[in-house]
Short mmCIF file of C-alpha atoms in Angstrom, two decimals:
data_model
loop_
_atom_site.label_atom_id
_atom_site.label_comp_id
_atom_site.label_asym_id
_atom_site.label_seq_id
_atom_site.Cartn_x
_atom_site.Cartn_y
_atom_site.Cartn_z
CA MET A 1 -52.13 -98.45 -1.61
CA TRP A 2 -52.35 -99.43 2.43
CA CYS A 3 -51.32 -97.10 4.94
CA GLU A 4 -51.07 -97.69 8.69
CA LEU A 5 -51.52 -94.28 11.41
CA SER A 6 -51.52 -94.88 14.92
CA GLN A 7 -54.07 -93.47 16.38
CA ALA A 8 -52.04 -92.35 20.03
CA ASN A 9 -50.11 -90.18 17.70
CA PHE A 10 -52.42 -88.35 16.39
CA PHE A 11 -55.69 -87.32 18.12
CA ASP A 12 -56.20 -86.38 21.61
CA GLU A 13 -59.03 -87.97 21.97
CA TYR A 14 -60.48 -91.38 20.83
CA GLN A 15 -62.80 -93.29 21.67
CA ILE A 16 -64.01 -96.86 19.62
CA GLU A 17 -66.64 -99.47 20.32
CA GLY A 18 -66.54 -102.10 17.51
CA VAL A 19 -68.40 -104.54 16.05
CA SER A 20 -67.99 -107.06 19.08
CA PRO A 21 -65.59 -107.07 22.38
CA GLU A 22 -63.81 -109.70 20.65
CA ASP A 23 -63.89 -107.75 16.88
CA ASN A 24 -62.88 -104.40 19.08
CA GLU A 25 -62.58 -102.84 14.49
CA ILE A 26 -64.74 -101.12 12.69
CA CYS A 27 -64.75 -101.34 8.65
CA LEU A 28 -65.64 -98.55 6.39
CA GLU A 29 -65.92 -97.16 3.18
CA VAL A 30 -65.24 -93.70 1.66
CA ALA A 31 -65.08 -91.84 -1.02
CA PRO A 32 -61.65 -90.31 -1.15
CA GLU A 33 -61.91 -87.01 -2.46
CA ASN A 34 -64.96 -86.35 -0.07
CA LEU A 35 -63.02 -86.63 2.52
CA SER A 36 -59.93 -85.09 1.76
CA ARG A 37 -62.32 -82.28 0.45
CA ALA A 38 -63.93 -81.46 3.45
CA LEU A 39 -60.62 -81.94 5.74
CA LYS A 40 -58.63 -79.40 3.50
CA THR A 41 -61.61 -76.63 4.55
CA VAL A 42 -60.79 -77.10 8.17
CA GLN A 43 -57.08 -77.20 7.96
CA ASN A 44 -56.77 -73.63 9.86
CA ALA A 45 -59.15 -75.13 12.67
CA LYS A 46 -57.50 -74.90 15.70
CA ALA A 47 -59.17 -77.98 16.81
CA VAL A 48 -61.32 -81.37 14.87
CA LYS A 49 -63.79 -84.04 15.63
CA VAL A 50 -64.25 -86.93 13.99
CA LYS A 51 -68.02 -88.92 14.80
CA LEU A 52 -68.80 -91.51 12.80
CA THR A 53 -72.75 -91.06 12.95
CA LYS A 54 -75.54 -91.56 11.22
CA LYS A 55 -77.83 -89.16 8.94
CA HIS A 56 -80.00 -90.16 6.82
CA CYS A 57 -76.43 -93.14 5.94
CA PRO A 58 -73.60 -93.75 7.94
CA CYS A 59 -71.45 -90.62 7.91
CA LEU A 60 -68.29 -89.44 9.07
CA THR A 61 -69.06 -86.47 10.64
CA ILE A 62 -66.12 -84.12 10.34
CA ALA A 63 -66.51 -80.58 12.53
CA ALA A 64 -64.67 -77.69 13.97
CA GLU A 65 -64.86 -74.22 14.67
CA LEU A 66 -62.31 -71.62 12.69
CA PRO A 67 -61.12 -68.53 13.45
CA THR A 68 -62.47 -65.00 12.07
CA LEU A 69 -61.75 -61.52 12.32
CA SER A 70 -64.04 -61.02 15.71
CA SER A 71 -64.31 -63.14 18.32
CA ILE A 72 -66.95 -65.73 17.35
CA GLY A 73 -65.68 -68.92 15.81
CA ARG A 74 -67.66 -70.11 12.07
CA ILE A 75 -68.48 -73.86 13.17
CA VAL A 76 -68.21 -76.02 10.12
CA THR A 77 -69.46 -79.23 9.81
CA HIS A 78 -68.92 -81.74 7.13
CA ASP A 79 -70.89 -85.00 7.08
CA VAL A 80 -68.77 -87.65 4.51
CA PRO A 81 -71.38 -90.39 3.59
CA VAL A 82 -69.37 -93.42 4.25
CA ASP A 83 -70.74 -97.04 3.66
CA VAL A 84 -69.91 -99.46 7.14
CA ILE A 85 -68.35 -103.67 5.50
CA PRO A 86 -70.64 -105.93 7.63
CA ARG A 87 -67.51 -108.57 9.19
CA ARG A 88 -68.02 -111.11 7.45
CA LEU A 89 -66.56 -109.16 4.47
CA TRP A 90 -63.55 -108.00 6.48
CA HIS A 91 -60.76 -110.42 5.34
CA GLU A 92 -60.83 -108.57 1.75
CA PHE A 93 -59.42 -105.85 3.64
CA LYS A 94 -56.75 -106.91 5.71
CA GLU A 95 -53.42 -105.79 5.26
CA PRO A 96 -51.55 -107.43 2.39
CA SER A 97 -49.01 -109.94 2.55
CA MET A 98 -44.67 -109.33 2.15
CA PRO A 99 -44.69 -110.54 -1.43
CA ASP A 100 -41.83 -113.47 -1.55
CA PHE A 101 -39.25 -110.93 -2.99
CA ASP A 102 -36.60 -111.69 -5.26
CA VAL A 103 -34.79 -108.97 -3.96
CA SER A 104 -35.83 -105.86 -1.50
CA ILE A 105 -33.80 -102.63 -1.20
CA PHE A 106 -33.71 -99.02 0.32
CA LEU A 107 -34.87 -96.71 -1.76
CA PRO A 108 -32.81 -93.68 -3.09
CA HIS A 109 -33.35 -90.10 -2.36
CA LEU A 110 -36.88 -90.00 -2.90
CA LYS A 111 -36.63 -86.32 -4.41
CA THR A 112 -33.93 -87.57 -7.21
CA MET A 113 -36.03 -90.04 -7.50
CA LYS A 114 -38.92 -88.01 -8.59
CA ASN A 115 -37.17 -85.52 -11.00
CA VAL A 116 -35.73 -88.72 -12.83
CA VAL A 117 -39.24 -89.99 -12.89
CA ASP A 118 -40.71 -87.28 -14.08
CA ARG A 119 -38.65 -86.76 -16.70
CA MET A 120 -39.07 -89.91 -18.25
CA LYS A 121 -42.48 -89.64 -18.01
CA ASN A 122 -42.14 -86.71 -20.74
CA LEU A 123 -40.72 -90.05 -22.54
CA SER A 124 -41.82 -93.10 -22.12
CA ASN A 125 -45.25 -95.07 -20.74
CA PHE A 126 -44.03 -97.22 -19.20
CA LEU A 127 -40.94 -97.34 -16.82
CA VAL A 128 -38.98 -100.92 -15.45
CA ILE A 129 -37.47 -101.00 -11.92
CA GLU A 130 -34.58 -103.30 -11.12
CA ALA A 131 -32.09 -103.92 -8.72
CA SER A 132 -30.12 -106.52 -6.09
CA GLN A 133 -29.01 -107.72 -3.38
CA ASN A 134 -25.55 -105.58 -3.40
CA GLY A 135 -27.98 -102.08 -2.74
CA GLN A 136 -27.65 -101.87 -6.72
CA MET A 137 -31.74 -100.01 -8.12
CA ASN A 138 -31.68 -98.43 -12.35
CA LEU A 139 -34.09 -96.95 -14.08
CA LYS A 140 -34.83 -97.46 -17.58
CA ILE A 141 -37.20 -97.16 -20.01
CA GLU A 142 -37.46 -96.93 -23.67
CA THR A 143 -38.75 -96.28 -26.95
CA ASP A 144 -37.84 -96.03 -30.31
CA LEU A 145 -36.77 -92.68 -29.66
CA VAL A 146 -34.95 -92.28 -26.97
CA SER A 147 -33.44 -95.31 -23.84
CA VAL A 148 -32.81 -93.78 -20.53
CA THR A 149 -31.25 -95.39 -17.61
CA THR A 150 -31.01 -93.95 -14.00
CA HIS A 151 -28.56 -96.06 -12.40
CA PHE A 152 -28.48 -96.23 -8.14
CA LYS A 153 -25.62 -97.42 -6.29
CA ASP A 154 -24.81 -98.19 -2.67
CA LEU A 155 -28.47 -98.18 -1.61
CA GLY A 156 -27.92 -101.50 1.10
CA ASN A 157 -30.53 -104.38 1.58
CA PRO A 158 -32.78 -104.23 4.31
CA PRO A 159 -31.85 -107.15 6.53
CA TRP A 160 -35.00 -109.51 5.90
CA GLY A 161 -33.14 -110.05 2.40
CA ASP A 162 -30.30 -111.56 3.09
CA VAL A 163 -32.49 -114.79 3.99
CA ALA A 164 -31.90 -117.05 1.37
CA SER A 165 -34.67 -119.86 2.18
CA GLN A 166 -37.62 -118.02 1.09
CA GLU A 167 -40.27 -120.24 0.79
CA GLY A 168 -39.62 -122.76 -2.45
CA ARG A 169 -36.78 -121.26 -3.34
CA ALA A 170 -34.60 -122.64 -0.25
CA SER A 171 -32.54 -124.34 -3.42
CA GLN A 172 -31.78 -120.98 -5.51
CA SER A 173 -28.86 -119.06 -3.07
CA ARG A 174 -29.57 -115.88 -4.52
CA ASN A 175 -26.75 -114.27 -6.15
CA PRO A 176 -26.30 -110.73 -4.84
CA ASP A 177 -25.42 -109.35 -8.07
CA THR A 178 -28.63 -110.49 -9.89
CA MET A 179 -31.63 -108.43 -11.16
CA ALA A 180 -34.96 -108.25 -9.99
CA GLU A 181 -37.26 -106.79 -12.95
CA ALA A 182 -40.98 -104.99 -12.78
CA ARG A 183 -42.23 -103.16 -15.91
CA VAL A 184 -44.73 -100.45 -14.53
CA ASP A 185 -46.90 -97.67 -15.44
CA ILE A 186 -44.52 -94.63 -14.68
CA ARG A 187 -47.73 -92.90 -13.80
CA ARG A 188 -48.29 -95.04 -10.89
CA LEU A 189 -45.01 -94.93 -9.71
CA GLN A 190 -44.98 -91.07 -10.19
CA GLN A 191 -48.34 -90.98 -8.08
CA PHE A 192 -46.26 -92.78 -5.40
CA LEU A 193 -43.24 -90.16 -5.31
CA MET A 194 -45.97 -87.11 -4.80
CA GLY A 195 -47.16 -87.80 -2.22
CA GLN A 196 -43.99 -87.69 -0.23
CA GLN A 197 -43.54 -84.65 0.77
CA VAL A 198 -41.55 -85.05 3.63
CA GLN A 199 -38.02 -87.71 3.64
CA PRO A 200 -39.32 -90.72 5.82
CA SER A 201 -37.47 -92.45 8.54
CA LYS A 202 -37.05 -95.50 6.00
CA ALA A 203 -38.00 -96.14 2.46
CA MET A 204 -38.12 -99.54 0.84
CA CYS A 205 -38.01 -101.83 -2.10
CA ASN A 206 -39.74 -105.30 -2.73
CA ILE A 207 -39.15 -106.72 -6.37
CA VAL A 208 -40.75 -109.85 -7.38
CA HIS A 209 -39.86 -110.47 -10.67
CA HIS A 210 -41.92 -109.31 -13.62
CA LYS A 211 -44.70 -109.53 -11.13
CA VAL A 212 -45.13 -106.49 -8.03
CA VAL A 213 -42.99 -103.61 -7.14
CA HIS A 214 -44.15 -103.78 -3.32
CA LEU A 215 -43.02 -100.06 -1.87
CA ILE A 216 -42.77 -99.43 2.02
CA LEU A 217 -42.14 -96.23 3.45
CA LEU A 218 -41.87 -95.42 7.37
CA HIS A 219 -42.50 -92.92 9.80
CA GLU A 220 -42.20 -92.09 12.59
CA ASP A 221 -45.83 -92.27 13.43
CA MET A 222 -47.10 -93.73 10.40
CA SER A 223 -46.25 -96.48 7.90
CA LEU A 224 -47.56 -96.77 4.38
CA GLN A 225 -47.40 -99.94 1.46
CA TYR A 226 -47.66 -99.59 -1.86
CA PHE A 227 -48.05 -102.15 -4.37
CA ILE A 228 -47.23 -101.58 -7.85
CA PRO A 229 -48.80 -104.81 -10.64
CA ALA A 230 -45.95 -105.55 -13.40
CA VAL A 231 -47.05 -105.08 -16.99
CA VAL A 232 -46.88 -107.21 -19.41
CA GLN A 233 -44.00 -106.72 -21.82
CA SER A 234 -45.68 -106.31 -24.93
CA GLY A 235 -44.41 -106.43 -28.46
CA MET B 1 -15.62 -87.54 -11.42
CA PRO B 2 -17.47 -90.71 -13.00
CA LEU B 3 -17.62 -89.91 -16.16
CA SER B 4 -14.29 -89.80 -16.97
CA THR B 5 -13.31 -93.10 -15.48
CA GLN B 6 -14.58 -94.17 -19.36
CA SER B 7 -12.08 -96.15 -20.55
CA GLN B 8 -9.69 -94.42 -23.16
CA ALA B 9 -11.01 -97.34 -25.99
CA ASP B 10 -14.22 -96.50 -26.12
CA ASP B 11 -13.32 -92.64 -26.72
CA GLU B 12 -11.87 -93.43 -30.05
CA GLN B 13 -14.96 -94.66 -31.18
CA TYR B 14 -16.28 -92.14 -30.88
CA VAL B 15 -16.41 -88.58 -33.39
CA LEU B 16 -17.63 -86.47 -31.12
CA VAL B 17 -16.93 -85.84 -27.22
CA ALA B 18 -18.02 -83.03 -25.56
CA SER B 19 -17.79 -82.33 -21.70
CA LEU B 20 -19.91 -80.22 -19.57
CA ASP B 21 -19.06 -79.87 -15.88
CA ASN B 22 -22.93 -78.44 -15.76
CA ALA B 23 -25.04 -78.68 -18.42
CA ARG B 24 -26.85 -76.74 -17.74
CA ASN B 25 -24.65 -74.72 -20.09
CA LEU B 26 -25.92 -76.52 -23.45
CA SER B 27 -29.84 -76.50 -22.03
CA ASN B 28 -30.28 -73.52 -21.26
CA ILE B 29 -29.68 -71.65 -24.63
CA LEU B 30 -30.68 -74.09 -26.34
CA LYS B 31 -34.40 -73.33 -25.34
CA ALA B 32 -33.58 -70.15 -26.90
CA ILE B 33 -34.08 -71.93 -30.11
CA THR B 34 -36.97 -75.07 -28.50
CA PHE B 35 -40.33 -73.85 -31.04
CA LYS B 36 -39.93 -77.49 -33.20
CA ASP B 37 -39.33 -81.19 -32.43
CA HIS B 38 -36.53 -81.54 -34.12
CA ALA B 39 -32.67 -79.82 -34.40
CA ILE B 40 -29.80 -80.32 -36.41
CA PHE B 41 -26.42 -80.11 -35.37
CA ASN B 42 -23.08 -79.38 -36.67
CA ALA B 43 -19.65 -79.69 -35.00
CA THR B 44 -16.97 -78.67 -36.27
CA PRO B 45 -12.97 -78.17 -33.95
CA ASN B 46 -14.33 -74.43 -33.78
CA GLY B 47 -17.56 -75.69 -31.64
CA LEU B 48 -21.25 -76.96 -32.17
CA LYS B 49 -23.61 -75.16 -33.95
CA VAL B 50 -27.38 -76.11 -33.13
CA THR B 51 -30.16 -75.18 -36.06
CA VAL B 52 -34.13 -75.15 -35.77
CA GLU B 53 -35.79 -74.26 -39.17
CA ASP B 54 -39.98 -73.17 -39.23
CA SER B 55 -41.61 -73.24 -42.75
CA LYS B 56 -38.87 -72.30 -45.07
CA CYS B 57 -38.66 -68.88 -43.62
CA LEU B 58 -36.95 -68.91 -40.01
CA GLN B 59 -33.49 -70.19 -38.93
CA ALA B 60 -32.63 -69.72 -35.70
CA ASN B 61 -28.81 -70.82 -34.78
CA ALA B 62 -27.34 -71.54 -30.90
CA PHE B 63 -22.90 -71.51 -31.20
CA ILE B 64 -21.67 -73.49 -27.96
CA GLN B 65 -17.49 -72.36 -29.45
CA ALA B 66 -15.01 -75.62 -28.37
CA ASP B 67 -13.85 -73.08 -25.29
CA ILE B 68 -16.86 -73.68 -23.79
CA PHE B 69 -16.97 -77.23 -23.03
CA GLN B 70 -14.84 -78.80 -20.19
CA GLU B 71 -13.31 -81.32 -23.32
CA PHE B 72 -14.53 -81.07 -26.84
CA THR B 73 -12.61 -83.53 -28.95
CA ILE B 74 -13.89 -84.07 -32.82
CA ARG B 75 -12.06 -86.30 -35.01
CA GLU B 76 -13.43 -85.47 -38.53
CA ASP B 77 -14.20 -82.03 -40.12
CA VAL B 78 -17.62 -81.85 -39.64
CA VAL B 79 -20.28 -83.69 -38.02
CA GLY B 80 -23.33 -83.53 -38.44
CA PHE B 81 -26.79 -85.35 -37.36
CA GLN B 82 -30.70 -84.80 -36.60
CA VAL B 83 -32.65 -85.35 -33.22
CA ASN B 84 -36.00 -84.53 -31.53
CA LEU B 85 -34.57 -81.80 -29.43
CA THR B 86 -37.52 -81.93 -26.78
CA VAL B 87 -36.37 -85.33 -26.20
CA LEU B 88 -32.96 -84.06 -25.35
CA LEU B 89 -34.36 -81.44 -23.19
CA ASP B 90 -35.66 -83.90 -21.35
CA CYS B 91 -32.60 -86.06 -20.91
CA LEU B 92 -30.41 -82.10 -20.16
CA ASN B 93 -33.22 -82.03 -17.38
CA ILE B 94 -33.34 -85.58 -15.99
CA PHE B 95 -32.44 -84.37 -12.82
CA GLY B 96 -34.63 -82.21 -12.42
CA GLY B 97 -33.97 -78.01 -12.68
CA SER B 98 -34.50 -77.03 -9.44
CA ILE B 99 -31.25 -74.65 -8.62
CA VAL B 100 -29.46 -76.02 -5.64
CA PRO B 101 -26.16 -74.12 -4.47
CA GLY B 102 -23.00 -76.06 -5.57
CA LEU B 103 -25.15 -79.08 -7.22
CA SER B 104 -24.54 -79.47 -10.86
CA THR B 105 -25.39 -81.28 -13.22
CA ALA B 106 -22.31 -83.32 -14.89
CA LEU B 107 -22.57 -84.03 -19.44
CA ARG B 108 -20.76 -86.13 -21.72
CA MET B 109 -22.06 -85.80 -24.78
CA CYS B 110 -21.20 -88.86 -27.79
CA TYR B 111 -21.47 -89.31 -30.72
CA LYS B 112 -20.17 -92.81 -32.76
CA GLY B 113 -21.11 -91.29 -36.48
CA TYR B 114 -24.01 -92.10 -38.80
CA GLY B 115 -26.73 -94.51 -37.82
CA TYR B 116 -25.62 -94.42 -33.90
CA PRO B 117 -27.36 -92.11 -31.60
CA LEU B 118 -25.95 -89.56 -29.50
CA THR B 119 -25.34 -90.98 -26.25
CA LEU B 120 -25.41 -88.73 -22.92
CA PHE B 121 -23.64 -88.94 -19.82
CA LEU B 122 -25.44 -87.54 -17.07
CA GLU B 123 -24.27 -87.47 -13.10
CA GLU B 124 -25.54 -85.26 -9.55
CA GLY B 125 -24.75 -86.49 -6.44
CA GLY B 126 -23.42 -89.76 -7.92
CA VAL B 127 -26.29 -90.86 -9.43
CA VAL B 128 -25.57 -91.46 -13.29
CA THR B 129 -28.27 -91.39 -15.84
CA VAL B 130 -27.21 -92.60 -19.48
CA CYS B 131 -29.61 -91.48 -22.40
CA LYS B 132 -28.91 -93.29 -26.13
CA ILE B 133 -31.45 -90.94 -28.34
CA ASN B 134 -31.53 -92.20 -31.94
CA THR B 135 -29.83 -90.09 -34.68
CA GLN B 136 -31.86 -88.68 -37.94
CA GLU B 137 -29.97 -88.06 -41.45
CA PRO B 138 -29.82 -84.20 -40.94
CA GLU B 139 -31.83 -82.19 -43.33
CA GLU B 140 -30.32 -79.50 -45.62
CA LEU B 141 -30.29 -75.90 -44.05
CA ILE B 142 -31.12 -73.29 -45.69
CA ASP B 143 -28.51 -70.83 -47.14
CA PHE B 144 -30.37 -67.41 -46.62
CA GLU B 145 -27.49 -65.53 -47.87
CA PHE B 146 -26.99 -62.90 -45.46
CA CYS B 147 -23.82 -60.54 -45.30
CA SER B 148 -22.54 -58.34 -44.15
CA ALA B 149 -21.59 -56.49 -47.22
CA ASN B 150 -25.98 -56.50 -48.01
CA VAL B 151 -26.57 -54.79 -44.41
CA THR B 152 -28.51 -51.25 -44.76
CA ASN B 153 -29.58 -51.23 -41.82
CA LYS B 154 -28.00 -52.34 -38.14
CA VAL B 155 -28.95 -52.00 -34.32
CA ILE B 156 -27.88 -52.63 -31.09
CA LEU B 157 -30.27 -52.61 -28.01
CA LEU B 158 -30.28 -54.04 -24.68
CA SER B 159 -32.16 -56.68 -24.15
CA GLU B 160 -33.48 -54.98 -21.14
CA SER B 161 -35.30 -52.64 -23.65
CA LEU B 162 -36.84 -54.80 -25.66
CA ARG B 163 -38.18 -57.89 -22.92
CA GLU B 164 -41.45 -55.65 -22.17
CA PRO B 165 -42.63 -55.24 -25.84
CA PHE B 166 -41.83 -58.69 -27.13
CA SER B 167 -43.17 -60.19 -24.78
CA GLU B 168 -46.45 -57.41 -24.79
CA LEU B 169 -46.59 -58.45 -28.69
CA ASP B 170 -49.89 -58.08 -30.17
CA THR B 171 -50.44 -61.78 -30.93
CA THR B 172 -53.70 -61.29 -32.72
CA SER B 173 -51.47 -59.35 -35.27
CA GLU B 174 -50.12 -61.80 -38.28
CA VAL B 175 -47.18 -59.74 -38.34
CA LEU B 176 -44.40 -57.54 -36.34
CA GLU B 177 -43.70 -54.62 -39.08
CA ILE B 178 -40.09 -53.15 -38.33
CA THR B 179 -39.57 -49.95 -39.46
CA MET B 180 -35.72 -49.06 -39.15
CA SER B 181 -34.69 -45.00 -40.43
CA PRO B 182 -31.79 -42.67 -40.33
CA ASP B 183 -34.93 -40.41 -39.19
CA GLN B 184 -37.34 -40.16 -37.39
CA PRO B 185 -38.74 -42.65 -36.00
CA TYR B 186 -35.53 -44.21 -36.36
CA PHE B 187 -36.12 -47.66 -34.91
CA ARG B 188 -40.08 -48.66 -34.28
CA LEU B 189 -41.55 -52.04 -33.43
CA SER B 190 -45.20 -52.27 -35.17
CA THR B 191 -48.19 -54.39 -34.63
CA PHE B 192 -51.57 -54.60 -36.00
CA GLY B 193 -54.17 -56.44 -33.72
CA ASN B 194 -57.87 -56.46 -33.08
CA SER B 195 -57.15 -54.29 -30.13
CA GLY B 196 -55.82 -51.31 -32.54
CA ASN B 197 -52.41 -50.80 -33.17
CA ALA B 198 -49.14 -49.82 -31.16
CA HIS B 199 -45.99 -48.69 -31.54
CA TYR B 200 -42.50 -48.93 -29.77
CA ASP B 201 -40.09 -46.45 -30.72
CA TYR B 202 -36.47 -46.26 -29.76
CA PRO B 203 -35.42 -43.04 -30.52
CA LYS B 204 -31.20 -43.53 -31.44
CA ASP B 205 -29.89 -41.02 -28.67
CA SER B 206 -31.57 -43.16 -25.87
CA GLU B 207 -29.46 -45.36 -23.70
CA MET B 208 -30.86 -48.43 -24.70
CA MET B 209 -29.12 -47.97 -28.51
CA GLU B 210 -25.87 -48.81 -28.30
CA LEU B 211 -25.05 -48.52 -31.46
CA PHE B 212 -27.17 -47.01 -34.25
CA ARG B 213 -26.54 -47.50 -37.85
CA CYS B 214 -28.78 -46.68 -40.24
CA THR B 215 -28.40 -46.08 -44.25
CA THR B 216 -32.08 -46.49 -45.73
CA THR B 217 -35.63 -45.98 -44.75
CA GLN B 218 -36.99 -49.60 -44.43
CA THR B 219 -39.97 -51.33 -43.36
CA ASN B 220 -40.70 -54.51 -43.18
CA ARG B 221 -43.26 -57.33 -42.21
CA TYR B 222 -42.76 -60.57 -40.46
CA LYS B 223 -45.24 -63.43 -39.65
CA MET B 224 -45.59 -63.02 -35.80
CA SER B 225 -45.89 -66.27 -35.48
CA LEU B 226 -42.35 -66.97 -36.77
CA LEU B 227 -40.60 -64.14 -34.53
CA LYS B 228 -43.03 -64.49 -31.01
CA PRO B 229 -40.56 -67.94 -30.67
CA SER B 230 -37.09 -65.35 -30.64
CA THR B 231 -38.55 -64.05 -27.08
CA LYS B 232 -37.26 -67.17 -25.45
CA ALA B 233 -33.88 -65.97 -26.62
CA LEU B 234 -34.21 -62.15 -25.95
CA ALA B 235 -34.95 -63.29 -21.94
CA LEU B 236 -31.35 -65.19 -21.78
CA SER B 237 -29.54 -62.18 -23.46
CA SER B 238 -28.15 -59.21 -22.35
CA LYS B 239 -27.82 -57.56 -25.88
CA VAL B 240 -28.79 -57.84 -29.61
CA SER B 241 -28.82 -57.04 -32.99
CA VAL B 242 -31.17 -56.17 -35.10
CA ARG B 243 -29.71 -56.10 -38.78
CA THR B 244 -31.79 -55.75 -42.52
CA ASP B 245 -30.21 -56.11 -45.55
CA SER B 246 -31.25 -54.67 -49.21
CA ARG B 247 -34.25 -57.50 -48.95
CA GLY B 248 -36.32 -57.06 -46.09
CA PHE B 249 -34.55 -60.30 -44.61
CA LEU B 250 -33.90 -59.92 -41.46
CA SER B 251 -30.88 -61.15 -38.36
CA LEU B 252 -31.05 -61.24 -34.74
CA GLN B 253 -28.20 -62.07 -33.14
CA TYR B 254 -28.45 -61.94 -29.02
CA LEU B 255 -25.98 -62.02 -26.49
CA VAL B 256 -25.53 -64.32 -24.44
CA ARG B 257 -23.46 -65.23 -21.22
CA ASN B 258 -23.87 -69.03 -19.36
CA ASP B 259 -23.90 -69.53 -15.79
CA CYS B 260 -19.92 -69.46 -15.99
CA GLY B 261 -20.35 -66.10 -17.74
CA GLN B 262 -19.10 -66.71 -21.11
CA VAL B 263 -20.64 -65.56 -24.29
CA CYS B 264 -22.17 -67.61 -26.56
CA PHE B 265 -24.40 -66.18 -29.36
CA VAL B 266 -28.08 -66.81 -31.07
CA GLU B 267 -29.00 -65.70 -34.07
CA TYR B 268 -32.00 -65.66 -36.14
CA TYR B 269 -32.96 -65.50 -39.68
CA CYS B 270 -36.24 -64.17 -40.88
CA CYS B 271 -37.61 -63.57 -44.28
CA PRO B 272 -40.03 -60.58 -44.54
CA ASP B 273 -43.78 -61.46 -45.01
CA GLU B 274 -44.48 -61.99 -48.74
CA GLU B 275 -48.20 -59.93 -48.88
CA VAL B 276 -45.81 -56.33 -48.09
CA GLU B 277 -45.63 -54.30 -51.21
#
């Protein structure tokens, strides 16, 4: 999962001194539960300050003044331990490149998709996502007991999908009716859908046939990318 | 409506086609009898009967008459099959359970006959879901031989009067005892649990009692585990009729109104617990 937030939209004050003037970046590894727990405790604060500090180890120090019934506020500080990633390893954490997809399509209304996937999860562990360049997407599950297919139509395809000649596929002009599909673990798709509280301004899905599903969400001030690898058909 | 664009030729293959503008008119009533995985569907020109049984001692039936459906076509006298009820309910609710005003899921249920799956076409907001649920040969149903002629005691109560006691029933009690009598206590529910004995009395002239016809004093005990699931049917219904026959067999009949105000029935039959003297 890859998420990008534009700092100007979130922070009143933002200061950073990176590794060097040429590499003005810092790369940190943190356990998400620790960070989210700390942020949860300060969610009612009027202002929150996040600093990279060095206590017994490098930490993200989250400090906030919480409102109380009396006139004196309560100060809460969390030190969330982090690992600083050295520059020589930064290449391992680069934004994954857009895969050479077979189909790129806009996602349907996420709430509808979530409702359907939640029910499908009761019936199967795996789900097949297939889509075509003419705006059709199907979600399919199949078990011994039941098969269920949900058909979405007229979803539209992002303009970059029209580029017929992708690397290695220049000879193949894509038939808009052809479906690209990938079989994924339903829980991964459900996790992605659970996190969407607000309908994004743009939601898209790229499918590399039998390989990976790449989901992209664009909000006004944030972008989110989610890669789900395809699982091999068993049996 | 997209579902009706299915060709006529397809229809001729089906022995049963049933359509509803609002799938909840089927799924809600099925919830009242979902306490086991499997249900037996029995369709006749009169409509649909869905049965769930437990340990050969309890039978729950849901009746949905043909005129509840927007379309009900049957090509044989009787069409019967068995399906996994939990799977069916997940399919009927595939678009989620949220009640958005004006937005309902349309349903077209089709069956080709023995060996074929039950096919559901569900549509909401232009999105279509097709479900194919495997069917099995229907198991033979118990005939409780409960007939009106042998009914000794009958009462009809407003469901709201029973809801609280039923939801509070002491489940540490192995049995639910029902006493019906022309004399005091008239109609009594009793439990015998770890925290002691509890009795719920309904006098015959209570405003909750719509009908009171008891001829003999009868006390019967029924396994709590068998009757507890009927709480769901009670929750959906507006009134319930409680009848016992000379053998002590129990019949509970619930009047359920669906989203459109149409009436459907759910009934539970239960054998008395054998340990009673």
